[in-house]
Coordinates of C-alpha atoms in Angstrom, one line a residue:
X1 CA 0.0 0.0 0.0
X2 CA 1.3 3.3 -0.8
X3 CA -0.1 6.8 1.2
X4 CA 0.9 10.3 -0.3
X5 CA -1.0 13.8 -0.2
X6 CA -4.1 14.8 -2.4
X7 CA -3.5 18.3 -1.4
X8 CA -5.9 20.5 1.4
X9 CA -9.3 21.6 2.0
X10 CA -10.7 24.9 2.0
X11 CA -10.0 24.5 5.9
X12 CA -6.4 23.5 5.4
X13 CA -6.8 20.1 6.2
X14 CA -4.5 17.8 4.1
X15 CA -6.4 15.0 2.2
X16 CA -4.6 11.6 2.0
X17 CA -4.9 9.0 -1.1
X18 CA -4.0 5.2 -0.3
X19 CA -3.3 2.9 -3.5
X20 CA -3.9 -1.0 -3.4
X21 CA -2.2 -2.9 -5.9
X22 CA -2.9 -7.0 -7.0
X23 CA -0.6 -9.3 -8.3
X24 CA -2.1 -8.8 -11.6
X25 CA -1.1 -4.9 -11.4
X26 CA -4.5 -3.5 -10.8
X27 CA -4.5 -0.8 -8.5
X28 CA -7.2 1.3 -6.6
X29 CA -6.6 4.8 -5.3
X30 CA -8.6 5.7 -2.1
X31 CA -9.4 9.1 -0.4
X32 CA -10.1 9.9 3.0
X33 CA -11.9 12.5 2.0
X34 CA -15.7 11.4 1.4
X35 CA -14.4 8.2 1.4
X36 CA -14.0 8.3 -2.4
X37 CA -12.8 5.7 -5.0
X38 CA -10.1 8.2 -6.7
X39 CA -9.1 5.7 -9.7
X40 CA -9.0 2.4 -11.2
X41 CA -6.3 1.2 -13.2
X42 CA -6.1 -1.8 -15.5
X43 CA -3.7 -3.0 -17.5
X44 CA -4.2 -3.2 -21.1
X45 CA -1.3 -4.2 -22.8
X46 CA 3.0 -3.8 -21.9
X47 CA 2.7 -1.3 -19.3
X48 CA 0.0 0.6 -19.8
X49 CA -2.9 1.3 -17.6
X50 CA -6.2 2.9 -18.3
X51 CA -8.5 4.5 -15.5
X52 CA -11.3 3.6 -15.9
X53 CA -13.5 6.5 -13.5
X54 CA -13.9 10.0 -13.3
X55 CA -12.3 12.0 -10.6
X56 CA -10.1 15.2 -9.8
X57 CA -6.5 15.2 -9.2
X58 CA -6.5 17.1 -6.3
X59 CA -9.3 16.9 -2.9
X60 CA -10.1 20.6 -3.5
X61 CA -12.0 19.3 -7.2
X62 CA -14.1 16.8 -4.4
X63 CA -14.9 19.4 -2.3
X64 CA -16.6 21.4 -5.2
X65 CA -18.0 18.4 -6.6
X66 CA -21.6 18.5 -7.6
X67 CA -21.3 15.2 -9.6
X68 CA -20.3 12.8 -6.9
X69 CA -17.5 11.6 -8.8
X70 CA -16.4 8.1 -7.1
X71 CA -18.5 9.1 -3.7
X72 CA -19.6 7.3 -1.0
X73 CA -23.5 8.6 -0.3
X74 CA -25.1 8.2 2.8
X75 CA -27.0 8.3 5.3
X76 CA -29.5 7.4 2.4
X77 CA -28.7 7.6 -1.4
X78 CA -31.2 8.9 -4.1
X79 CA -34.3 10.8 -3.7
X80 CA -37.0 11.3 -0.9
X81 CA -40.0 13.0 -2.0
X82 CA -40.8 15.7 0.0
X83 CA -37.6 15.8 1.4
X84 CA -39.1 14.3 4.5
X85 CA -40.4 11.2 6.0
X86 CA -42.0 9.3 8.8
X87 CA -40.8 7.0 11.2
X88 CA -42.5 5.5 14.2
X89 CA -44.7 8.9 14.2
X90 CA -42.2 11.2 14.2
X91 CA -41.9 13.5 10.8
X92 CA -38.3 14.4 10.1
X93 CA -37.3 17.1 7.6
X94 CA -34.7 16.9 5.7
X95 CA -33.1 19.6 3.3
X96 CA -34.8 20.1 0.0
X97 CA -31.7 20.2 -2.4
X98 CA -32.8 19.6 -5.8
X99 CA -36.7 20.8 -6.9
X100 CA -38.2 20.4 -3.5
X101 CA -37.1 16.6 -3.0
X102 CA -33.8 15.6 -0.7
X103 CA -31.1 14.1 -3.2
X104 CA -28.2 12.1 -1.6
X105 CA -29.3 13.3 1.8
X106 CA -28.5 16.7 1.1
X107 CA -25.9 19.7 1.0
X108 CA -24.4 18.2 3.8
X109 CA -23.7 14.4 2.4
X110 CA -21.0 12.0 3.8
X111 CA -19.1 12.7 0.5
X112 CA -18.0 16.5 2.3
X113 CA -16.7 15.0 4.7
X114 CA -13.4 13.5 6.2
X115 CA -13.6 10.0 7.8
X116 CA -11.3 8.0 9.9
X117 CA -8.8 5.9 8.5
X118 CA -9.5 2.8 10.7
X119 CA -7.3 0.2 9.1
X120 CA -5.8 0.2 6.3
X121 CA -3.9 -3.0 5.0
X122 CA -2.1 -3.8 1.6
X123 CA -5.9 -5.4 0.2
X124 CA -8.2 -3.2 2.1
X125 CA -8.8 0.4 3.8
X126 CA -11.6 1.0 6.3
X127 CA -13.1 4.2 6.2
X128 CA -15.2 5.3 9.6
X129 CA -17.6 8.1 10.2
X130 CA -19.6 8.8 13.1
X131 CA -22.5 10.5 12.2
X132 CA -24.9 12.2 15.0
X133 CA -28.1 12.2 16.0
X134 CA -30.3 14.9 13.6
X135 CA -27.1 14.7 11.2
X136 CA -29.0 15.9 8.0
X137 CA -32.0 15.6 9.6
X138 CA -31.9 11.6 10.5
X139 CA -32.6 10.1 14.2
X140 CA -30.0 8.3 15.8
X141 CA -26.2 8.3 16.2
X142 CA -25.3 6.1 13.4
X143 CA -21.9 4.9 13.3
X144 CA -20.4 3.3 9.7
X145 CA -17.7 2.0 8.2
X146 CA -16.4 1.6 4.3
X147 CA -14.3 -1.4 3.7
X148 CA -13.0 -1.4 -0.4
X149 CA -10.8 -4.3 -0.4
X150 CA -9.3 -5.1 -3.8
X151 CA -9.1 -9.0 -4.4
X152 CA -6.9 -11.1 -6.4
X153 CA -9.0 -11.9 -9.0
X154 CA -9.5 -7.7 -10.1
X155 CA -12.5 -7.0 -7.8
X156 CA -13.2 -3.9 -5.7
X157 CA -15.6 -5.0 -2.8
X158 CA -17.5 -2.3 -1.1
X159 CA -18.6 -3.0 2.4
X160 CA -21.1 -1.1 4.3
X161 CA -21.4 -1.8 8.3
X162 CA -23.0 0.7 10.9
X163 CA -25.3 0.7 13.6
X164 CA -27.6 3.0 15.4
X165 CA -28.5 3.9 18.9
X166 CA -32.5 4.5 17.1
X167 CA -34.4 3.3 14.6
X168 CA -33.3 5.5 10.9
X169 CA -33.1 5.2 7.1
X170 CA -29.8 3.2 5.9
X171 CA -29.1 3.4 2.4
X172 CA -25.5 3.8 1.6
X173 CA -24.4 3.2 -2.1
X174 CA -21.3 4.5 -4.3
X175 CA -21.6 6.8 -6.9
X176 CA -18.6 6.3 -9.4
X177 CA -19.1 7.0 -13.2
X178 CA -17.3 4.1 -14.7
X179 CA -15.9 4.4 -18.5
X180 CA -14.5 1.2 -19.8
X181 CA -12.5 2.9 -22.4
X182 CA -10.2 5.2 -20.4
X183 CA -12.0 8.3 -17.7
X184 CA -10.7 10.6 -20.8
X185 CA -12.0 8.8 -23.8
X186 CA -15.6 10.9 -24.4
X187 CA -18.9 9.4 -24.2
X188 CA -19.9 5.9 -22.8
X189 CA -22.5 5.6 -25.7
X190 CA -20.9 2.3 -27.9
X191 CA -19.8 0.8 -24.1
X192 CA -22.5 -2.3 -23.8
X193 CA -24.5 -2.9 -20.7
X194 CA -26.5 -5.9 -19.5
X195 CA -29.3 -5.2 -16.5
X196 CA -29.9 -8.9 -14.4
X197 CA -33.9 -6.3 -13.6
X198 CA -36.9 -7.0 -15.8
X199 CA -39.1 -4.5 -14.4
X200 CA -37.8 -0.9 -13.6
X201 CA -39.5 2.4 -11.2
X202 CA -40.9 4.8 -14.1
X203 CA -40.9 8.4 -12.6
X204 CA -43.8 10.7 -11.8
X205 CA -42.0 13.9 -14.2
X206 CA -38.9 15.6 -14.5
X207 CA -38.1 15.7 -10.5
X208 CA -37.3 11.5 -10.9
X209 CA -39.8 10.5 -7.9
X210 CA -41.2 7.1 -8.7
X211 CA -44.8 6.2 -9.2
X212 CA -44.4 3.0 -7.2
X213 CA -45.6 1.3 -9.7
X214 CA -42.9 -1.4 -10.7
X215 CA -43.1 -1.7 -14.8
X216 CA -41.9 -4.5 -16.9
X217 CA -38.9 -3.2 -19.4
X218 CA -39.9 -5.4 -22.1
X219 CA -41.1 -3.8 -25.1
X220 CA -39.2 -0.3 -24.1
X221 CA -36.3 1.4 -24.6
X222 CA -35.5 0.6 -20.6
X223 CA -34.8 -3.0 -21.8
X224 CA -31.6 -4.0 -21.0
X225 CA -32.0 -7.4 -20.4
X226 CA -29.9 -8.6 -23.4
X227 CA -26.5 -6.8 -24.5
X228 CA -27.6 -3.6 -25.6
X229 CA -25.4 -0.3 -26.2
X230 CA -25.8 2.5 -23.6
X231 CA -26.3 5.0 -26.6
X232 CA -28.6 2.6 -28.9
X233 CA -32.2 4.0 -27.1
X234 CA -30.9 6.7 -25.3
X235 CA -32.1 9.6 -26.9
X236 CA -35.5 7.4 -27.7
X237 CA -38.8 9.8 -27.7
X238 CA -40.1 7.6 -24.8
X239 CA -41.7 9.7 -22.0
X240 CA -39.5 8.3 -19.1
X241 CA -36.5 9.1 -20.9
X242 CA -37.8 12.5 -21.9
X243 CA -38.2 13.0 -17.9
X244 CA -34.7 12.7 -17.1
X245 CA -32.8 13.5 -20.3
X246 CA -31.6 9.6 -20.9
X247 CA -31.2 6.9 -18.4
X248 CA -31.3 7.8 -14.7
X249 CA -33.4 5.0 -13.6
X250 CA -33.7 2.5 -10.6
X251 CA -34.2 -1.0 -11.6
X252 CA -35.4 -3.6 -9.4
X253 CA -33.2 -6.6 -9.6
X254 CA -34.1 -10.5 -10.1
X255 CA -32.8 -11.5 -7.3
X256 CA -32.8 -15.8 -6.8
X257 CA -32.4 -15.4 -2.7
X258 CA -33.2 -12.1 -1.7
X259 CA -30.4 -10.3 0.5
X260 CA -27.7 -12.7 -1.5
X261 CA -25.3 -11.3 -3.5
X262 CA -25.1 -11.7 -7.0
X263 CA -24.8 -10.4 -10.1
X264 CA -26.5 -7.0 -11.1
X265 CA -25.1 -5.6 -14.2
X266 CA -21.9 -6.6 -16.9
X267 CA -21.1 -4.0 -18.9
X268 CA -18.2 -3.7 -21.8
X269 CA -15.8 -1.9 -24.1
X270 CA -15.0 -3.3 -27.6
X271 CA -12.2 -0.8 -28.1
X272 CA -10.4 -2.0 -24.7
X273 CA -11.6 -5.6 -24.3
X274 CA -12.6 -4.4 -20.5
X275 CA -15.6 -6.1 -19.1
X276 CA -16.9 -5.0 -15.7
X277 CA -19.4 -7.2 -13.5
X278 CA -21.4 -5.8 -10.4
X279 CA -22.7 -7.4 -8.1
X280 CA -24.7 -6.7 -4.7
X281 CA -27.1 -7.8 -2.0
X282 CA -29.4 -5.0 -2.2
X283 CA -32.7 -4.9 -4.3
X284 CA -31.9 -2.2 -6.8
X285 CA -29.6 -0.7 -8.8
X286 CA -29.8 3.4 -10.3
X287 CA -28.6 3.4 -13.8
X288 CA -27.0 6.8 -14.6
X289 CA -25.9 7.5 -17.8
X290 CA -23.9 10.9 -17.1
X291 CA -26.5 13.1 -18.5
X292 CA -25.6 15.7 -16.5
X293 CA -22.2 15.9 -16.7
X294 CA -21.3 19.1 -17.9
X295 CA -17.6 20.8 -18.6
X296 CA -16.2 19.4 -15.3
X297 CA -12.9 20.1 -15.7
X298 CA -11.0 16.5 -14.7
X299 CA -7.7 14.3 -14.4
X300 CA -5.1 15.3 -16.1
X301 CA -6.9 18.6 -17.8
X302 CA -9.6 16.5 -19.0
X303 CA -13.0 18.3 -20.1
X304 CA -15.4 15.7 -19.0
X305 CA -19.2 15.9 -21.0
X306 CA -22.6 15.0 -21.4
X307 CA -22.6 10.8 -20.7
X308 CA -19.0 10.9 -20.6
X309 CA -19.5 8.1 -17.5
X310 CA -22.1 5.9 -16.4
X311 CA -23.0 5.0 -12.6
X312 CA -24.4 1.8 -11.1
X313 CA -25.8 2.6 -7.9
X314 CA -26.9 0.1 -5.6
X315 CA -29.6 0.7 -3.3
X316 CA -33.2 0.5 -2.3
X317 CA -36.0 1.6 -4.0
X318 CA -35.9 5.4 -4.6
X319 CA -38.4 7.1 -1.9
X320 CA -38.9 4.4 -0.3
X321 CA -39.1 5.3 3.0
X322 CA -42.4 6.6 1.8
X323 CA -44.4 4.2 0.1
X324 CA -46.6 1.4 1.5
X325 CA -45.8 -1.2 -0.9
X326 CA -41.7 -1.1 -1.1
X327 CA -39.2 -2.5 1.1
X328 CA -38.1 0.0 3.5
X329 CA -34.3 1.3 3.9
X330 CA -35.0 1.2 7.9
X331 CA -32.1 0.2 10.0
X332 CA -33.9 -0.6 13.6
X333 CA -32.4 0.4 16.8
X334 CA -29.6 -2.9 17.8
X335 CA -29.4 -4.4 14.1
X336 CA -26.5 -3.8 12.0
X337 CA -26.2 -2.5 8.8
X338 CA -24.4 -4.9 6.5
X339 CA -24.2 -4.7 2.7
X340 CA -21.9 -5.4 -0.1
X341 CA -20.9 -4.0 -3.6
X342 CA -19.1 -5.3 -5.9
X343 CA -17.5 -4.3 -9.0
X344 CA -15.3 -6.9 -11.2
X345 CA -12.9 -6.2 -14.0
X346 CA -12.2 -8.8 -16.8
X347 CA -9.3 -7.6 -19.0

């Protein structure tokens, strides 16, 4: 394992990047700032390495970061209608950052944030935050960890475990835009994609709040139950995708044995031979195609653009926490929070 600087925070606190590397010469960078995944590099033939996600090369582009570039989210990823919720009669208000909804649990998100290095080993780092009671609005004193651990065989596995001296919403996830051919090689659009989800959460309109209603993908542009490119539907006159300007869409997982982890997603590159698995125990997955991404300036002077990265968020259903029908992202008072995410590189 190799530590060295990432530079300071507005604050003047210095930022610290740990690198993993496998007998294969994969490596992972780490931050312990927001816990972020900083790279991935592969080798792809003589010495060369490719990294294949988005990020800065400094903490202060992190800080800034509107994106979430390689982020750990939390206390609850994706959207809660509202931006408030009920549990065990008690209403808790949460801040309304993005059209009147709570997005990645705010301004305020575990990304901003430094956490504790509490081990850090040459296969794995643990990150550690505590996070208080009200912290963005949330009951309870809910302490977590991060574990990435990179394996042998070229998987990063992301570990979630916390508990909670109350009952609160737990819905970590990780929010790095993945591109198979190199961070600074344009669009993901030819890059192929299989989702293991037949049925997907269609959104009310353009503010991406489901309908709860849990539609089959067959028949629609959504479909990517067979090998599809990212790019071959995407700009599809098909309402959903009209809503959100392209993919940006949970899909509920076939799962064989629910809370088991297994596979979620593969997607590919042609032009680099690079095939990525994910896996996870969860019931969801938030496929992001990048449409936001907007002239962030990136690693290594790179302009980063529109679908330039695409995200596979694991999770629970989006808003949740509010509906009847879905499973809820409640962590009870005494049970511990234990999930795992995995992402696997063929090359």
């Amino acid at each position: 394992m190799k530590i060295r600087g990432f530079g300071s925070t507005n604050d003047g606190r210095e930022a610290k990047l740990y690198t993993l590397e496998n007998k294969n010469g994969m490596e992972i960078t780490l931050c312990d700032y927001g816990a972020h995944l900083v790279s991935v590099l592969v080798p792809v033939k003589g010495d060369e390495k490719k990294d294949l996600v988005l990020g800065y090369d400094e903490v202060g582009g992190y800080e800034t970061d509107e994106c979430h570039f390689g982020a750990s989210i939390g206390r609850n990823g994706n959207r809660i209608a509202g931006a408030c919720f009920e549990l065990n009669g008690t209403r808790y208000q949460l801040a309304a950052n993005e059209n009147g909804n709570n997005l990645h649990s705010g301004p305020d998100g575990y990304d901003y944030r430094y956490w504790e290095v509490k081990e850090a080993t040459d296969t794995f780092v643990t990150f550690r935050l505590e996070s208080p009671d009200k912290d963005q609005g949330f009951p309870g004193n809910f302490d977590i960890c991060v574990t990435y651990t990179l394996t042998q065989d070229n998987a990063i596995e992301i570990h979630y475990e916390g508990c909670c001296d109350a009952d609160t919403v737990a819905n970590m996830t990780n929010h790095t835009y993945f591109n198979l051919g190199g961070h600074d090689s344009g669009d993901v659009l030819n890059q192929t994609l299989v989702l293991k989800a037949e049925q997907y959460s269609p959104v009310k309109d353009s503010k991406s709040i489901p309908t709860g209603e849990h539609a089959t993908v067959f028949g629609t542009p959504m479909d990517f139950t067979k090998e599809k490119a990212i790019g071959q539907e995407i700009n599809a006159d098909f309402e959903q995708l009209n809503f959100t300007g392209g993919y940006d869409h949970n899909y509920i997982l076939d799962k064989a044995i629910e809370g088991s982890v297994e596979l979620m997603a593969v997607a590919s590159c042609k032009e680099t031979g690079i095939v990525m698995e994910a896996y996870t125990d969860l019931p969801a997955v938030q496929f992001y195609a990048g449409n936001f991404i907007k002239d962030v300036k990136g690693k290594g002077g790179s302009i980063y653009g529109k679908r330039n990265g695409f995200c596979l968020e694991s999770q629970y259903i989006p808003n949740a926490i509010n509906e009847e029908s879905e499973e809820k992202p409640i962590l009870r008072k005494g049970d511990t929070y234990d999930t795992t995410t995995v992402y696997k590189f063929l090359f």
